[in-house]
Structure formats: C-alpha cells, structure tokens
Coordinates of C-alpha atoms in Angstrom, one line a residue:
M24 CA 21.0 13.0 8.6
M25 CA 17.8 15.1 8.6
K26 CA 18.8 16.8 5.4
K27 CA 19.2 13.5 3.6
A28 CA 15.9 12.2 5.1
N29 CA 14.1 15.3 3.8
E30 CA 15.7 14.8 0.4
L31 CA 14.4 11.3 0.3
K32 CA 11.0 12.5 1.3
G33 CA 11.1 14.9 -1.7
E34 CA 12.2 12.2 -4.1
G35 CA 9.5 9.9 -2.8
N36 CA 6.9 12.7 -3.2
A37 CA 8.0 13.1 -6.8
F38 CA 7.6 9.4 -7.5
Y39 CA 4.2 9.4 -5.8
K40 CA 3.0 12.2 -8.0
E41 CA 4.1 10.2 -11.0
K42 CA 2.2 7.2 -9.7
K43 CA 5.4 5.2 -9.3
Y44 CA 4.3 3.9 -5.9
Q45 CA 7.0 1.2 -5.5
K46 CA 9.8 3.7 -6.1
A47 CA 8.2 6.2 -3.8
L48 CA 7.8 3.5 -1.1
G49 CA 11.5 2.7 -1.5
K50 CA 12.4 6.3 -0.8
Y51 CA 10.1 6.7 2.1
T52 CA 11.3 3.6 3.8
K53 CA 14.9 4.7 3.4
I54 CA 14.1 7.7 5.5
F55 CA 13.9 5.5 8.6
L56 CA 17.5 4.5 8.1
Y57 CA 18.5 8.1 8.5
I58 CA 16.3 9.2 11.4
N59 CA 15.3 6.3 13.7
H60 CA 18.5 6.5 15.7
L61 CA 17.9 10.3 16.1
A62 CA 14.9 9.6 18.3
L63 CA 16.6 7.6 21.0
P64 CA 15.3 8.4 24.4
Q65 CA 17.6 10.5 26.6
D66 CA 17.9 7.9 29.3
L67 CA 19.1 5.3 26.6
K68 CA 21.6 7.8 25.3
Q69 CA 23.0 8.3 28.8
M70 CA 23.3 4.5 29.3
V71 CA 25.4 4.0 26.2
G72 CA 27.5 7.1 26.9
N73 CA 29.8 8.3 24.1
R74 CA 28.8 5.3 21.9
A75 CA 25.4 7.0 21.3
P76 CA 25.1 8.5 17.8
D77 CA 25.5 12.2 17.7
T78 CA 22.2 13.9 16.8
G79 CA 23.7 17.3 16.5
N80 CA 21.1 20.1 16.7
V81 CA 18.2 17.9 15.6
K82 CA 15.0 18.4 17.6
P83 CA 13.2 15.2 18.7
E84 CA 9.9 16.7 17.6
D85 CA 11.2 17.2 14.1
V86 CA 12.3 13.6 14.0
K87 CA 8.9 12.4 15.2
K88 CA 7.1 14.7 12.7
L89 CA 9.1 13.2 9.8
Q90 CA 8.4 9.6 11.2
I91 CA 4.7 10.4 11.1
I92 CA 4.9 11.7 7.5
A93 CA 7.1 8.8 6.3
N94 CA 4.8 6.2 7.8
Q95 CA 1.7 7.8 6.4
N96 CA 3.3 8.1 2.9
C97 CA 4.4 4.5 3.1
A98 CA 0.8 3.5 4.1
M99 CA -0.6 5.4 1.1
C100 CA 1.8 3.8 -1.3
A101 CA 1.0 0.4 -0.1
L102 CA -2.8 1.2 -0.3
R103 CA -2.3 2.4 -3.9
Q104 CA -0.5 -0.9 -4.7
L105 CA -3.3 -2.9 -3.2
K106 CA -1.0 -4.2 -0.5
F107 CA -3.6 -3.6 2.2
D108 CA -1.9 -5.6 5.0
K109 CA 1.3 -3.5 4.6
S110 CA -0.9 -0.3 4.5
V111 CA -2.4 -1.3 7.8
D112 CA 1.0 -2.1 9.3
F113 CA 2.4 1.3 8.4
S114 CA -0.7 3.1 9.7
E115 CA -0.5 1.2 13.0
R116 CA 3.1 2.3 13.5
N117 CA 1.8 5.9 13.8
I118 CA -1.2 4.9 15.9
K119 CA 0.3 2.4 18.3
A120 CA 4.0 1.9 18.1
L121 CA 5.2 5.4 17.8
K122 CA 2.6 6.9 20.2
I123 CA 3.3 10.2 18.5
D124 CA -0.2 11.3 17.7
P125 CA -2.7 9.6 20.0
E126 CA -5.6 10.2 17.6
A127 CA -3.6 10.0 14.3
P128 CA -6.6 10.8 12.1
K129 CA -4.8 10.5 8.8
A130 CA -3.3 7.2 9.8
R131 CA -6.7 5.9 10.9
M132 CA -8.2 7.0 7.6
I133 CA -5.6 5.1 5.7
R134 CA -6.0 2.1 8.0
G135 CA -9.8 2.2 7.6
R136 CA -9.5 2.3 3.8
A137 CA -7.2 -0.7 3.9
R138 CA -9.3 -2.6 6.4
L139 CA -12.4 -2.1 4.2
R140 CA -10.5 -3.7 1.3
L141 CA -9.4 -6.6 3.5
G142 CA -12.9 -7.3 4.6
N143 CA -12.5 -6.1 8.2
L144 CA -15.8 -4.2 8.2
E145 CA -16.0 -3.4 11.9
G146 CA -12.5 -2.1 12.0
A147 CA -13.0 -0.1 8.9
R148 CA -16.2 1.4 10.2
S149 CA -14.5 2.5 13.5
D150 CA -11.5 4.1 11.6
L151 CA -13.5 5.7 8.9
L152 CA -16.1 7.2 11.2
F153 CA -13.3 8.6 13.3
A154 CA -11.5 10.0 10.3
Q155 CA -14.8 11.5 9.0
K156 CA -15.0 13.6 12.1
H157 CA -11.6 15.1 11.3
F158 CA -12.0 15.3 7.5
P159 CA -15.8 15.8 7.0
K160 CA -15.4 16.9 3.4
S161 CA -13.1 14.0 2.3
D162 CA -14.6 12.4 -0.8
P163 CA -12.5 9.2 -0.4
I164 CA -13.9 8.7 3.1
K165 CA -17.5 9.4 1.9
S166 CA -17.0 6.9 -0.9
D167 CA -15.6 4.3 1.4
L168 CA -18.3 4.8 4.0
S169 CA -20.9 4.3 1.2
E170 CA -19.1 1.1 0.1
L171 CA -18.9 -0.1 3.7
K172 CA -22.7 0.4 4.1
K173 CA -23.3 -1.7 1.0
K174 CA -21.0 -4.5 2.3
F175 CA -22.7 -4.5 5.7
K176 CA -26.1 -4.8 3.9
K177 CA -24.8 -7.7 1.9
V178 CA -23.6 -9.4 5.1
R179 CA -27.0 -8.8 6.8
D180 CA -28.9 -10.1 3.8
K181 CA -26.7 -13.2 3.6
Q182 CA -27.2 -13.9 7.4
R183 CA -31.0 -13.5 7.0
Q184 CA -31.0 -15.9 4.2
Q185 CA -28.7 -18.3 6.0
Y186 CA -30.8 -18.3 9.2
A187 CA -34.3 -17.9 7.6
G188 CA -35.7 -21.3 8.2
M189 CA -33.6 -22.3 11.1
F190 CA -36.3 -21.8 13.8
D191 CA -39.3 -22.8 11.6
R192 CA -39.0 -26.5 12.4

C-alpha cells in the first residue's frame, strides 16, 4: 500500500512540474485511498479484531508524513488552479483535522495565500506572518504580504471615505 502511495506521489510530482495541476491533484488525492486505513488508532484496531486491515510493517509516522505531504501538494495544486476554497480545505486538514504538525508552517503558508485571494485579510495576515517566521527568505510570502498591505490600505481608505462626514452634522 505504501509503495503504491509513493508511486502516486511521484506521478503527481511529475504532473505538477509539467504544470498539469488537475492531473497532479488526481494522483495526490488517490494517495489517501491507499494510506488512510493504515493510520487507524491501535484501540480501534483492537475493537474490530481480525477485521482490521493488515498494515504489515508500515510505521504510523511514515503514514502521517505522507498524509502531510499529500495534503500540502493537494493544497498547492488547488491554489495554482485558483480554487482557493479547496486550497484552504486541504491546508486545514494538516492544521486541524490531522493534528500531525501543530504548527504546520507550510500548510499555514498555503492557507494564507489562499485566504488572501479569497479576501479574508485578517486570516491571511495571521497565516502569512506565522509562515514568514519559518520561511523568512520566501519570495511568495514577501510578495503576498506586500499585496496584503495594499489591500488593507484600500480597506482603510474606503472606510475613511465612507465615514468621513458621518459625525460632522
């Protein structure tokens, strides 16, 4: 199962490099079909007894690592396809649902970039500033923070204009 999942990851990476993001996303999402059952908690395996799928010699940390990578790759494919909601969803799988990496800096970077494009400025600022601490030399983060600053300025200017004469009466 892990062998097939890693093959799918390699195929997805090849499509991603060719900028065939939809095909890459298809390969990355198939990974979950092969590995999610490998990460069953031990107590659940004991409850179902011999009906639990055999995980062989697969280590749970290897499964979790591949889940992280697959979710991040899915999030990047969605971001590249301008499917920002999906990108946020995949990023949040790493951050919240999987609870694999409590900080998840790469997932937060991707989520921040998607949130910026969705107009969630506060959420984008939080994620991008967090990611910047982990990736201080990242040009995409610097660019997005610069764009974020411009968008916040636009919002402030619009609010000033909107409320300019409100208290003059």
